[in-house]
PDB file of C-alpha atoms in Angstrom:
ATOM      1  CA  UNK A   1     117.875 -91.793  14.617  1.00 63.00           C
ATOM      2  CA  UNK A   2     120.643 -89.335  13.620  1.00 60.00           C
ATOM      3  CA  UNK A   3     121.431 -91.385  10.526  1.00 61.00           C
ATOM      4  CA  UNK A   4     117.792 -91.151   9.417  1.00 67.00           C
ATOM      5  CA  UNK A   5     117.705 -87.387   9.942  1.00 61.00           C
ATOM      6  CA  UNK A   6     120.976 -87.004   8.032  1.00 54.00           C
ATOM      7  CA  UNK A   7     119.593 -89.019   5.100  1.00 65.00           C
ATOM      8  CA  UNK A   8     116.390 -86.962   5.063  1.00 60.00           C
ATOM      9  CA  UNK A   9     118.486 -83.790   5.123  1.00 56.00           C
ATOM     10  CA  UNK A  10     120.551 -85.009   2.162  1.00 60.00           C
ATOM     11  CA  UNK A  11     117.413 -85.923   0.215  1.00 65.00           C
ATOM     12  CA  UNK A  12     115.929 -82.484   0.896  1.00 62.00           C
ATOM     13  CA  UNK A  13     119.202 -80.802  -0.128  1.00 59.00           C
ATOM     14  CA  UNK A  14     119.367 -82.781  -3.383  1.00 59.00           C
ATOM     15  CA  UNK A  15     115.718 -81.927  -4.174  1.00 59.00           C
ATOM     16  CA  UNK A  16     116.366 -78.223  -3.555  1.00 63.00           C
ATOM     17  CA  UNK A  17     119.408 -78.290  -5.851  1.00 65.00           C
ATOM     18  CA  UNK A  18     117.496 -80.087  -8.612  1.00 60.00           C
ATOM     19  CA  UNK A  19     114.618 -77.640  -8.263  1.00 66.00           C
ATOM     20  CA  UNK A  20     117.007 -74.688  -8.425  1.00 57.00           C
ATOM     21  CA  UNK A  21     118.740 -75.923 -11.589  1.00 66.00           C
ATOM     22  CA  UNK A  22     115.388 -76.802 -13.188  1.00 74.00           C
ATOM     23  CA  UNK A  23     114.153 -73.306 -12.441  1.00 79.00           C
ATOM     24  CA  UNK A  24     117.279 -71.725 -13.938  1.00 84.00           C
ATOM     25  CA  UNK A  25     116.915 -73.872 -17.055  1.00 85.00           C
ATOM     26  CA  UNK A  26     113.278 -72.798 -17.535  1.00 89.00           C
ATOM     27  CA  UNK A  27     114.172 -69.119 -17.082  1.00 87.00           C
ATOM     28  CA  UNK A  28     116.947 -69.420 -19.659  1.00 89.00           C
ATOM     29  CA  UNK A  29     114.631 -71.231 -22.074  1.00 89.00           C
ATOM     30  CA  UNK A  30     111.978 -68.504 -21.914  1.00 90.00           C
ATOM     31  CA  UNK A  31     114.534 -65.698 -22.246  1.00 88.00           C
ATOM     32  CA  UNK A  32     115.909 -67.332 -25.400  1.00 89.00           C
ATOM     33  CA  UNK A  33     112.474 -67.243 -27.083  1.00 90.00           C
ATOM     34  CA  UNK A  34     111.435 -64.223 -29.135  1.00 88.00           C
ATOM     35  CA  UNK A  35     108.012 -62.579 -28.759  1.00 87.00           C
ATOM     36  CA  UNK A  36     106.529 -64.331 -31.815  1.00 88.00           C
ATOM     37  CA  UNK A  37     107.514 -67.742 -30.461  1.00 91.00           C
ATOM     38  CA  UNK A  38     106.007 -66.953 -27.070  1.00 91.00           C
ATOM     39  CA  UNK A  39     102.735 -65.716 -28.549  1.00 89.00           C
ATOM     40  CA  UNK A  40     102.480 -68.690 -30.894  1.00 90.00           C
ATOM     41  CA  UNK A  41     103.062 -71.122 -28.034  1.00 93.00           C
ATOM     42  CA  UNK A  42     100.496 -69.393 -25.822  1.00 92.00           C
ATOM     43  CA  UNK A  43      97.932 -69.521 -28.640  1.00 91.00           C
ATOM     44  CA  UNK A  44      98.568 -73.255 -28.961  1.00 92.00           C
ATOM     45  CA  UNK A  45      98.310 -73.822 -25.199  1.00 92.00           C
ATOM     46  CA  UNK A  46      95.139 -71.749 -24.745  1.00 92.00           C
ATOM     47  CA  UNK A  47      93.152 -73.126 -27.705  1.00 92.00           C
ATOM     48  CA  UNK A  48      92.147 -76.484 -26.068  1.00 91.00           C
ATOM     49  CA  UNK A  49      90.668 -74.487 -23.178  1.00 91.00           C
ATOM     50  CA  UNK A  50      88.555 -72.438 -25.619  1.00 91.00           C
ATOM     51  CA  UNK A  51      90.611 -69.233 -25.474  1.00 94.00           C
ATOM     52  CA  UNK A  52      92.986 -67.071 -27.460  1.00 93.00           C
ATOM     53  CA  UNK A  53      95.804 -64.985 -26.005  1.00 93.00           C
ATOM     54  CA  UNK A  54      96.272 -61.345 -27.040  1.00 91.00           C
ATOM     55  CA  UNK A  55      99.991 -60.710 -26.826  1.00 86.00           C
ATOM     56  CA  UNK A  56      99.662 -56.996 -27.522  1.00 82.00           C
ATOM     57  CA  UNK A  57      97.599 -56.391 -24.369  1.00 85.00           C
ATOM     58  CA  UNK A  58      98.302 -59.450 -22.199  1.00 88.00           C
ATOM     59  CA  UNK A  59      94.834 -60.948 -21.791  1.00 92.00           C
ATOM     60  CA  UNK A  60      92.823 -64.033 -22.769  1.00 94.00           C
ATOM     61  CA  UNK A  61      89.531 -63.991 -24.666  1.00 95.00           C
ATOM     62  CA  UNK A  62      87.138 -66.732 -25.774  1.00 94.00           C
ATOM     63  CA  UNK A  63      87.098 -68.290 -29.236  1.00 94.00           C
ATOM     64  CA  UNK A  64      83.903 -68.285 -31.302  1.00 93.00           C
ATOM     65  CA  UNK A  65      84.156 -72.085 -31.609  1.00 92.00           C
ATOM     66  CA  UNK A  66      85.064 -72.672 -27.946  1.00 92.00           C
ATOM     67  CA  UNK A  67      83.842 -75.938 -26.389  1.00 91.00           C
ATOM     68  CA  UNK A  68      81.840 -73.866 -23.868  1.00 91.00           C
ATOM     69  CA  UNK A  69      79.371 -73.036 -26.643  1.00 93.00           C
ATOM     70  CA  UNK A  70      77.821 -76.501 -26.391  1.00 91.00           C
ATOM     71  CA  UNK A  71      77.091 -75.924 -22.687  1.00 90.00           C
ATOM     72  CA  UNK A  72      74.890 -72.891 -23.252  1.00 93.00           C
ATOM     73  CA  UNK A  73      73.740 -71.186 -20.086  1.00 94.00           C
ATOM     74  CA  UNK A  74      71.566 -71.806 -17.040  1.00 93.00           C
ATOM     75  CA  UNK A  75      71.230 -69.844 -13.821  1.00 92.00           C
ATOM     76  CA  UNK A  76      72.824 -72.827 -12.050  1.00 90.00           C
ATOM     77  CA  UNK A  77      76.240 -71.891 -13.510  1.00 91.00           C
ATOM     78  CA  UNK A  78      76.189 -68.461 -11.856  1.00 91.00           C
ATOM     79  CA  UNK A  79      74.911 -69.965  -8.624  1.00 90.00           C
ATOM     80  CA  UNK A  80      77.822 -72.442  -8.494  1.00 90.00           C
ATOM     81  CA  UNK A  81      80.493 -69.937  -9.561  1.00 92.00           C
ATOM     82  CA  UNK A  82      81.626 -68.771  -6.070  1.00 92.00           C
ATOM     83  CA  UNK A  83      82.339 -72.397  -5.177  1.00 89.00           C
ATOM     84  CA  UNK A  84      84.924 -72.374  -7.993  1.00 89.00           C
ATOM     85  CA  UNK A  85      86.633 -69.124  -6.858  1.00 90.00           C
ATOM     86  CA  UNK A  86      84.671 -67.005  -9.347  1.00 94.00           C
ATOM     87  CA  UNK A  87      83.131 -63.926  -7.776  1.00 95.00           C
ATOM     88  CA  UNK A  88      81.399 -61.426 -10.047  1.00 94.00           C
ATOM     89  CA  UNK A  89      78.487 -59.049 -10.522  1.00 94.00           C
ATOM     90  CA  UNK A  90      75.872 -60.091 -13.061  1.00 94.00           C
ATOM     91  CA  UNK A  91      73.355 -58.260 -15.209  1.00 95.00           C
ATOM     92  CA  UNK A  92      70.980 -60.652 -17.037  1.00 95.00           C
ATOM     93  CA  UNK A  93      68.701 -59.034 -19.617  1.00 96.00           C
ATOM     94  CA  UNK A  94      65.739 -61.107 -20.844  1.00 97.00           C
ATOM     95  CA  UNK A  95      63.611 -60.129 -23.814  1.00 96.00           C
ATOM     96  CA  UNK A  96      61.326 -61.743 -26.383  1.00 96.00           C
ATOM     97  CA  UNK A  97      62.215 -61.601 -30.077  1.00 95.00           C
ATOM     98  CA  UNK A  98      61.049 -63.677 -33.046  1.00 91.00           C
ATOM     99  CA  UNK A  99      59.158 -66.266 -31.015  1.00 93.00           C
ATOM    100  CA  UNK A 100      61.991 -66.945 -28.530  1.00 96.00           C
ATOM    101  CA  UNK A 101      63.104 -65.597 -25.182  1.00 97.00           C
ATOM    102  CA  UNK A 102      66.602 -64.196 -25.469  1.00 97.00           C
ATOM    103  CA  UNK A 103      69.152 -63.631 -22.731  1.00 97.00           C
ATOM    104  CA  UNK A 104      72.072 -61.245 -23.033  1.00 97.00           C
ATOM    105  CA  UNK A 105      74.035 -61.322 -19.799  1.00 97.00           C
ATOM    106  CA  UNK A 106      76.922 -59.190 -18.588  1.00 97.00           C
ATOM    107  CA  UNK A 107      79.507 -60.208 -15.977  1.00 96.00           C
ATOM    108  CA  UNK A 108      82.432 -58.414 -14.335  1.00 96.00           C
ATOM    109  CA  UNK A 109      84.610 -59.571 -11.476  1.00 95.00           C
ATOM    110  CA  UNK A 110      87.260 -61.995 -10.323  1.00 95.00           C
ATOM    111  CA  UNK A 111      87.795 -65.369 -12.018  1.00 94.00           C
ATOM    112  CA  UNK A 112      90.356 -67.138  -9.869  1.00 92.00           C
ATOM    113  CA  UNK A 113      93.555 -65.131 -10.357  1.00 92.00           C
ATOM    114  CA  UNK A 114      92.076 -63.288 -13.343  1.00 93.00           C
ATOM    115  CA  UNK A 115      90.141 -60.031 -13.426  1.00 94.00           C
ATOM    116  CA  UNK A 116      87.663 -60.151 -16.283  1.00 93.00           C
ATOM    117  CA  UNK A 117      84.371 -59.377 -17.961  1.00 95.00           C
ATOM    118  CA  UNK A 118      81.942 -61.231 -20.222  1.00 96.00           C
ATOM    119  CA  UNK A 119      79.042 -60.586 -22.577  1.00 97.00           C
ATOM    120  CA  UNK A 120      77.041 -63.740 -23.345  1.00 96.00           C
ATOM    121  CA  UNK A 121      74.293 -63.997 -25.975  1.00 97.00           C
ATOM    122  CA  UNK A 122      71.793 -66.865 -25.691  1.00 98.00           C
ATOM    123  CA  UNK A 123      68.186 -67.765 -26.407  1.00 97.00           C
ATOM    124  CA  UNK A 124      65.689 -70.445 -25.439  1.00 96.00           C
ATOM    125  CA  UNK A 125      63.876 -72.525 -28.038  1.00 93.00           C
ATOM    126  CA  UNK A 126      60.524 -70.862 -27.252  1.00 94.00           C
ATOM    127  CA  UNK A 127      58.920 -67.997 -25.345  1.00 95.00           C
ATOM    128  CA  UNK A 128      59.342 -68.334 -21.574  1.00 95.00           C
ATOM    129  CA  UNK A 129      57.451 -66.947 -18.629  1.00 93.00           C
ATOM    130  CA  UNK A 130      59.386 -65.020 -15.974  1.00 92.00           C
ATOM    131  CA  UNK A 131      58.987 -67.967 -13.605  1.00 92.00           C
ATOM    132  CA  UNK A 132      60.985 -70.129 -16.041  1.00 94.00           C
ATOM    133  CA  UNK A 133      63.994 -67.834 -16.358  1.00 94.00           C
ATOM    134  CA  UNK A 134      66.006 -69.475 -13.562  1.00 91.00           C
ATOM    135  CA  UNK A 135      65.195 -73.063 -14.543  1.00 92.00           C
ATOM    136  CA  UNK A 136      65.381 -72.910 -18.331  1.00 94.00           C
ATOM    137  CA  UNK A 137      68.402 -73.846 -20.418  1.00 94.00           C
ATOM    138  CA  UNK A 138      69.519 -71.215 -22.929  1.00 96.00           C
ATOM    139  CA  UNK A 139      71.495 -72.190 -26.010  1.00 96.00           C
ATOM    140  CA  UNK A 140      74.327 -70.083 -27.361  1.00 96.00           C
ATOM    141  CA  UNK A 141      73.299 -68.280 -30.535  1.00 96.00           C
ATOM    142  CA  UNK A 142      74.339 -69.678 -33.906  1.00 94.00           C
ATOM    143  CA  UNK A 143      76.996 -68.079 -36.076  1.00 94.00           C
ATOM    144  CA  UNK A 144      74.441 -66.111 -38.121  1.00 95.00           C
ATOM    145  CA  UNK A 145      72.788 -64.846 -34.906  1.00 95.00           C
ATOM    146  CA  UNK A 146      75.988 -63.545 -33.312  1.00 97.00           C
ATOM    147  CA  UNK A 147      76.129 -59.822 -32.563  1.00 96.00           C
ATOM    148  CA  UNK A 148      78.935 -57.348 -32.952  1.00 96.00           C
ATOM    149  CA  UNK A 149      79.702 -56.139 -29.461  1.00 96.00           C
ATOM    150  CA  UNK A 150      82.404 -54.402 -27.489  1.00 96.00           C
ATOM    151  CA  UNK A 151      83.475 -54.221 -23.861  1.00 95.00           C
ATOM    152  CA  UNK A 152      85.634 -51.751 -22.020  1.00 95.00           C
ATOM    153  CA  UNK A 153      86.663 -52.844 -18.519  1.00 95.00           C
ATOM    154  CA  UNK A 154      88.192 -50.311 -16.157  1.00 92.00           C
ATOM    155  CA  UNK A 155      88.763 -49.437 -12.528  1.00 87.00           C
ATOM    156  CA  UNK A 156      89.301 -46.140 -10.754  1.00 75.00           C
ATOM    157  CA  UNK A 157      93.053 -46.191 -11.479  1.00 74.00           C
ATOM    158  CA  UNK A 158      92.657 -46.719 -15.222  1.00 75.00           C
ATOM    159  CA  UNK A 159      91.621 -48.984 -18.103  1.00 70.00           C
ATOM    160  CA  UNK A 160      92.239 -52.702 -17.856  1.00 82.00           C
ATOM    161  CA  UNK A 161      91.162 -53.907 -21.291  1.00 90.00           C
ATOM    162  CA  UNK A 162      88.925 -53.162 -24.266  1.00 91.00           C
ATOM    163  CA  UNK A 163      87.809 -55.508 -27.021  1.00 94.00           C
ATOM    164  CA  UNK A 164      85.386 -55.478 -29.960  1.00 95.00           C
ATOM    165  CA  UNK A 165      84.300 -58.505 -31.972  1.00 95.00           C
ATOM    166  CA  UNK A 166      81.311 -60.297 -33.492  1.00 96.00           C
ATOM    167  CA  UNK A 167      80.654 -63.047 -30.989  1.00 96.00           C
ATOM    168  CA  UNK A 168      78.253 -65.133 -28.937  1.00 97.00           C
ATOM    169  CA  UNK A 169      80.433 -64.832 -25.809  1.00 96.00           C
ATOM    170  CA  UNK A 170      82.814 -61.879 -25.761  1.00 96.00           C
ATOM    171  CA  UNK A 171      85.268 -62.110 -22.883  1.00 96.00           C
ATOM    172  CA  UNK A 172      88.486 -60.621 -21.571  1.00 95.00           C
ATOM    173  CA  UNK A 173      90.534 -62.037 -18.667  1.00 95.00           C
ATOM    174  CA  UNK A 174      93.722 -60.469 -17.266  1.00 93.00           C
ATOM    175  CA  UNK A 175      95.990 -62.942 -15.398  1.00 92.00           C
ATOM    176  CA  UNK A 176      97.475 -62.025 -12.047  1.00 91.00           C
ATOM    177  CA  UNK A 177      95.206 -59.020 -11.453  1.00 92.00           C
ATOM    178  CA  UNK A 178      92.993 -58.904  -8.358  1.00 93.00           C
ATOM    179  CA  UNK A 179      89.863 -56.746  -8.196  1.00 93.00           C
ATOM    180  CA  UNK A 180      86.651 -56.423  -6.273  1.00 93.00           C
ATOM    181  CA  UNK A 181      83.634 -56.702  -8.605  1.00 93.00           C
ATOM    182  CA  UNK A 182      82.040 -53.551  -7.187  1.00 91.00           C
ATOM    183  CA  UNK A 183      85.079 -51.430  -8.144  1.00 93.00           C
ATOM    184  CA  UNK A 184      85.014 -52.538 -11.791  1.00 95.00           C
ATOM    185  CA  UNK A 185      83.215 -50.589 -14.490  1.00 95.00           C
ATOM    186  CA  UNK A 186      82.068 -52.347 -17.661  1.00 95.00           C
ATOM    187  CA  UNK A 187      81.097 -50.196 -20.623  1.00 96.00           C
ATOM    188  CA  UNK A 188      79.293 -52.331 -23.182  1.00 97.00           C
ATOM    189  CA  UNK A 189      78.009 -51.735 -26.700  1.00 97.00           C
ATOM    190  CA  UNK A 190      75.825 -54.020 -28.804  1.00 97.00           C
ATOM    191  CA  UNK A 191      75.084 -53.696 -32.508  1.00 97.00           C
ATOM    192  CA  UNK A 192      71.718 -55.176 -33.473  1.00 97.00           C
ATOM    193  CA  UNK A 193      70.607 -56.309 -36.954  1.00 95.00           C
ATOM    194  CA  UNK A 194      67.381 -54.259 -36.830  1.00 94.00           C
ATOM    195  CA  UNK A 195      65.419 -51.795 -34.703  1.00 95.00           C
ATOM    196  CA  UNK A 196      62.927 -54.442 -33.626  1.00 95.00           C
ATOM    197  CA  UNK A 197      65.590 -56.428 -31.781  1.00 96.00           C
ATOM    198  CA  UNK A 198      67.209 -53.292 -30.395  1.00 96.00           C
ATOM    199  CA  UNK A 199      63.871 -52.068 -28.984  1.00 95.00           C
ATOM    200  CA  UNK A 200      63.170 -55.501 -27.468  1.00 96.00           C
ATOM    201  CA  UNK A 201      66.571 -55.488 -25.732  1.00 97.00           C
ATOM    202  CA  UNK A 202      66.072 -51.856 -24.682  1.00 95.00           C
ATOM    203  CA  UNK A 203      62.777 -52.808 -23.027  1.00 95.00           C
ATOM    204  CA  UNK A 204      64.431 -55.751 -21.219  1.00 95.00           C
ATOM    205  CA  UNK A 205      67.285 -53.547 -20.017  1.00 95.00           C
ATOM    206  CA  UNK A 206      64.855 -50.939 -18.668  1.00 93.00           C
ATOM    207  CA  UNK A 207      63.049 -53.694 -16.754  1.00 93.00           C
ATOM    208  CA  UNK A 208      66.293 -54.386 -14.842  1.00 92.00           C
ATOM    209  CA  UNK A 209      66.201 -50.820 -13.496  1.00 89.00           C
ATOM    210  CA  UNK A 210      68.074 -48.779 -16.090  1.00 91.00           C
ATOM    211  CA  UNK A 211      66.581 -45.439 -17.107  1.00 89.00           C
ATOM    212  CA  UNK A 212      66.402 -44.129 -20.657  1.00 85.00           C
ATOM    213  CA  UNK A 213      68.944 -41.429 -19.726  1.00 87.00           C
ATOM    214  CA  UNK A 214      71.462 -44.157 -18.790  1.00 89.00           C
ATOM    215  CA  UNK A 215      71.467 -45.563 -22.341  1.00 94.00           C
ATOM    216  CA  UNK A 216      72.947 -44.276 -25.583  1.00 94.00           C
ATOM    217  CA  UNK A 217      71.346 -45.333 -28.865  1.00 93.00           C
ATOM    218  CA  UNK A 218      72.863 -44.515 -32.226  1.00 91.00           C
ATOM    219  CA  UNK A 219      71.528 -46.192 -35.360  1.00 89.00           C
ATOM    220  CA  UNK A 220      71.371 -49.907 -34.389  1.00 93.00           C
ATOM    221  CA  UNK A 221      73.900 -49.619 -31.564  1.00 96.00           C
ATOM    222  CA  UNK A 222      73.021 -49.445 -27.863  1.00 96.00           C
ATOM    223  CA  UNK A 223      75.657 -48.538 -25.263  1.00 96.00           C
ATOM    224  CA  UNK A 224      75.508 -48.370 -21.483  1.00 96.00           C
ATOM    225  CA  UNK A 225      77.673 -48.675 -18.380  1.00 95.00           C
ATOM    226  CA  UNK A 226      77.440 -51.541 -15.895  1.00 94.00           C
ATOM    227  CA  UNK A 227      79.043 -50.343 -12.674  1.00 89.00           C
ATOM    228  CA  UNK A 228      76.965 -50.683  -9.535  1.00 81.00           C
ATOM    229  CA  UNK A 229      74.775 -53.811  -9.671  1.00 78.00           C
ATOM    230  CA  UNK A 230      71.225 -53.691  -8.437  1.00 72.00           C
ATOM    231  CA  UNK A 231      70.727 -55.238  -4.967  1.00 69.00           C
ATOM    232  CA  UNK A 232      71.084 -59.023  -4.981  1.00 72.00           C
ATOM    233  CA  UNK A 233      69.931 -61.118  -2.047  1.00 71.00           C
ATOM    234  CA  UNK A 234      72.474 -63.891  -1.520  1.00 76.00           C
ATOM    235  CA  UNK A 235      71.907 -66.749   0.887  1.00 79.00           C
ATOM    236  CA  UNK A 236      74.173 -67.225   3.904  1.00 83.00           C
ATOM    237  CA  UNK A 237      76.226 -69.972   2.242  1.00 85.00           C
ATOM    238  CA  UNK A 238      76.627 -67.988  -0.989  1.00 85.00           C
ATOM    239  CA  UNK A 239      77.794 -64.952   0.991  1.00 86.00           C
ATOM    240  CA  UNK A 240      80.350 -67.150   2.732  1.00 91.00           C
ATOM    241  CA  UNK A 241      81.562 -68.721  -0.542  1.00 90.00           C
ATOM    242  CA  UNK A 242      81.962 -65.282  -2.158  1.00 93.00           C
ATOM    243  CA  UNK A 243      83.949 -63.952   0.811  1.00 94.00           C
ATOM    244  CA  UNK A 244      86.093 -67.074   1.167  1.00 94.00           C
ATOM    245  CA  UNK A 245      86.742 -67.316  -2.580  1.00 94.00           C
ATOM    246  CA  UNK A 246      87.901 -63.705  -2.724  1.00 96.00           C
ATOM    247  CA  UNK A 247      90.296 -64.344   0.167  1.00 96.00           C
ATOM    248  CA  UNK A 248      91.745 -67.289  -1.769  1.00 95.00           C
ATOM    249  CA  UNK A 249      91.859 -65.289  -5.000  1.00 95.00           C
ATOM    250  CA  UNK A 250      93.885 -62.537  -3.360  1.00 95.00           C
ATOM    251  CA  UNK A 251      96.342 -65.097  -1.976  1.00 95.00           C
ATOM    252  CA  UNK A 252      96.608 -66.899  -5.337  1.00 93.00           C
ATOM    253  CA  UNK A 253      97.244 -63.619  -7.177  1.00 94.00           C
ATOM    254  CA  UNK A 254     100.089 -62.787  -4.818  1.00 94.00           C
ATOM    255  CA  UNK A 255     101.478 -66.306  -5.172  1.00 93.00           C
ATOM    256  CA  UNK A 256     101.326 -66.000  -8.975  1.00 93.00           C
ATOM    257  CA  UNK A 257     103.316 -62.758  -8.881  1.00 93.00           C
ATOM    258  CA  UNK A 258     105.811 -64.156  -6.353  1.00 93.00           C
ATOM    259  CA  UNK A 259     106.380 -67.496  -8.112  1.00 91.00           C
ATOM    260  CA  UNK A 260     106.836 -65.825 -11.507  1.00 92.00           C
ATOM    261  CA  UNK A 261     108.956 -62.977 -10.087  1.00 89.00           C
ATOM    262  CA  UNK A 262     111.895 -63.620 -12.460  1.00 88.00           C
ATOM    263  CA  UNK A 263     109.659 -62.014 -15.134  1.00 90.00           C
ATOM    264  CA  UNK A 264     107.524 -58.901 -15.497  1.00 88.00           C
ATOM    265  CA  UNK A 265     105.862 -59.483 -18.883  1.00 89.00           C
ATOM    266  CA  UNK A 266     102.536 -61.372 -18.713  1.00 90.00           C
ATOM    267  CA  UNK A 267     103.343 -63.926 -21.425  1.00 92.00           C
ATOM    268  CA  UNK A 268     106.691 -64.693 -19.758  1.00 92.00           C
ATOM    269  CA  UNK A 269     104.956 -65.218 -16.418  1.00 93.00           C
ATOM    270  CA  UNK A 270     102.362 -67.568 -17.933  1.00 94.00           C
ATOM    271  CA  UNK A 271     104.948 -69.619 -19.832  1.00 93.00           C
ATOM    272  CA  UNK A 272     107.085 -69.871 -16.710  1.00 92.00           C
ATOM    273  CA  UNK A 273     104.059 -71.196 -14.831  1.00 91.00           C
ATOM    274  CA  UNK A 274     103.377 -73.686 -17.649  1.00 91.00           C
ATOM    275  CA  UNK A 275     106.895 -75.141 -17.561  1.00 91.00           C
ATOM    276  CA  UNK A 276     107.519 -74.882 -13.817  1.00 89.00           C
ATOM    277  CA  UNK A 277     104.072 -75.727 -12.349  1.00 88.00           C
ATOM    278  CA  UNK A 278     101.834 -77.273 -15.042  1.00 88.00           C
ATOM    279  CA  UNK A 279      98.968 -77.935 -12.611  1.00 86.00           C
ATOM    280  CA  UNK A 280      98.929 -74.219 -11.670  1.00 87.00           C
ATOM    281  CA  UNK A 281      98.797 -73.293 -15.371  1.00 88.00           C
ATOM    282  CA  UNK A 282      95.715 -75.496 -15.812  1.00 85.00           C
ATOM    283  CA  UNK A 283      94.100 -73.769 -12.850  1.00 82.00           C
ATOM    284  CA  UNK A 284      94.911 -70.385 -14.375  1.00 85.00           C
ATOM    285  CA  UNK A 285      93.035 -71.410 -17.543  1.00 82.00           C
ATOM    286  CA  UNK A 286      89.868 -72.337 -15.641  1.00 74.00           C
ATOM    287  CA  UNK A 287      88.268 -69.050 -16.609  1.00 69.00           C
ATOM    288  CA  UNK A 288      84.610 -69.940 -16.991  1.00 63.00           C
ATOM    289  CA  UNK A 289      81.791 -70.238 -14.489  1.00 58.00           C
ATOM    290  CA  UNK A 290      81.769 -74.021 -14.774  1.00 55.00           C
ATOM    291  CA  UNK A 291      83.845 -76.951 -15.980  1.00 51.00           C
ATOM    292  CA  UNK A 292      82.872 -79.918 -18.125  1.00 48.00           C
ATOM    293  CA  UNK A 293      81.982 -82.066 -15.119  1.00 46.00           C
ATOM    294  CA  UNK A 294      79.688 -79.368 -13.715  1.00 47.00           C
ATOM    295  CA  UNK A 295      78.019 -79.030 -17.137  1.00 46.00           C
ATOM    296  CA  UNK A 296      77.341 -82.766 -17.373  1.00 47.00           C
ATOM    297  CA  UNK A 297      75.932 -82.838 -13.839  1.00 45.00           C
ATOM    298  CA  UNK A 298      73.626 -79.938 -14.560  1.00 44.00           C
ATOM    299  CA  UNK A 299      72.386 -81.462 -17.807  1.00 42.00           C
ATOM    300  CA  UNK A 300      71.407 -84.620 -15.911  1.00 45.00           C
ATOM    301  CA  UNK A 301      69.468 -82.506 -13.409  1.00 42.00           C
ATOM    302  CA  UNK A 302      67.627 -80.682 -16.195  1.00 40.00           C
TER     303      UNK A 302
END
């Protein structure tokens, strides 16, 4: 009995020593890298997940050729999101333009251990009735249909991130930051190719409850602020998943900061997580509302 306990104690002691020396080696390795090396490595690591890392500001954003483009969008993705620790406010804007129903949707909230925002631009292959909005599949727009857009995400204590780009899915995700969706403010701007499309989007946005005084139009650019979402009636299970996911997200954010405490810079923290706990790094990069398996399942249902 005592011999067994002594052996287990020795094994535990050896494991702790190995873990300690491994940790020291990883810290030394990261400290020996210059900023260019770190940024280059993070770009390489993030690309297979469909993202780019912005070293200057410490956030991830989506690539124009990200694999998520093939998935498009359905309401099912937003419905399933809280079950994957993604809790956000949504603003879907539907409008008809050139024989198709378009959807430009805005998101802001918590994506696992990341605070973030999204602007997604999609359209169906035909005109849809309102009854079809939640069952239809929307394809991501082609390269020539992409819009120049910008997002500015902030909270009461200051700006988190701002980004402008021509895209089909403009995103920004800040690792290790916890927020409540309701406290986030997303200022968005969209630049349309002509007044016809701008007026169609303007009409769709007003149908969601926005007033003309809430919008700013200059030439072909429309800007507005998405802060307080309009009332959404969640089911009992969805309410529970949102609450439970946010509890987990808060814990995971604190764990991220505690585990990576040898560093203060975001890229150093992420690289430390990659070398020290690769499975946790993969979880960090699960930034979208769905994964490949969820997409395949949904396509079978459609």
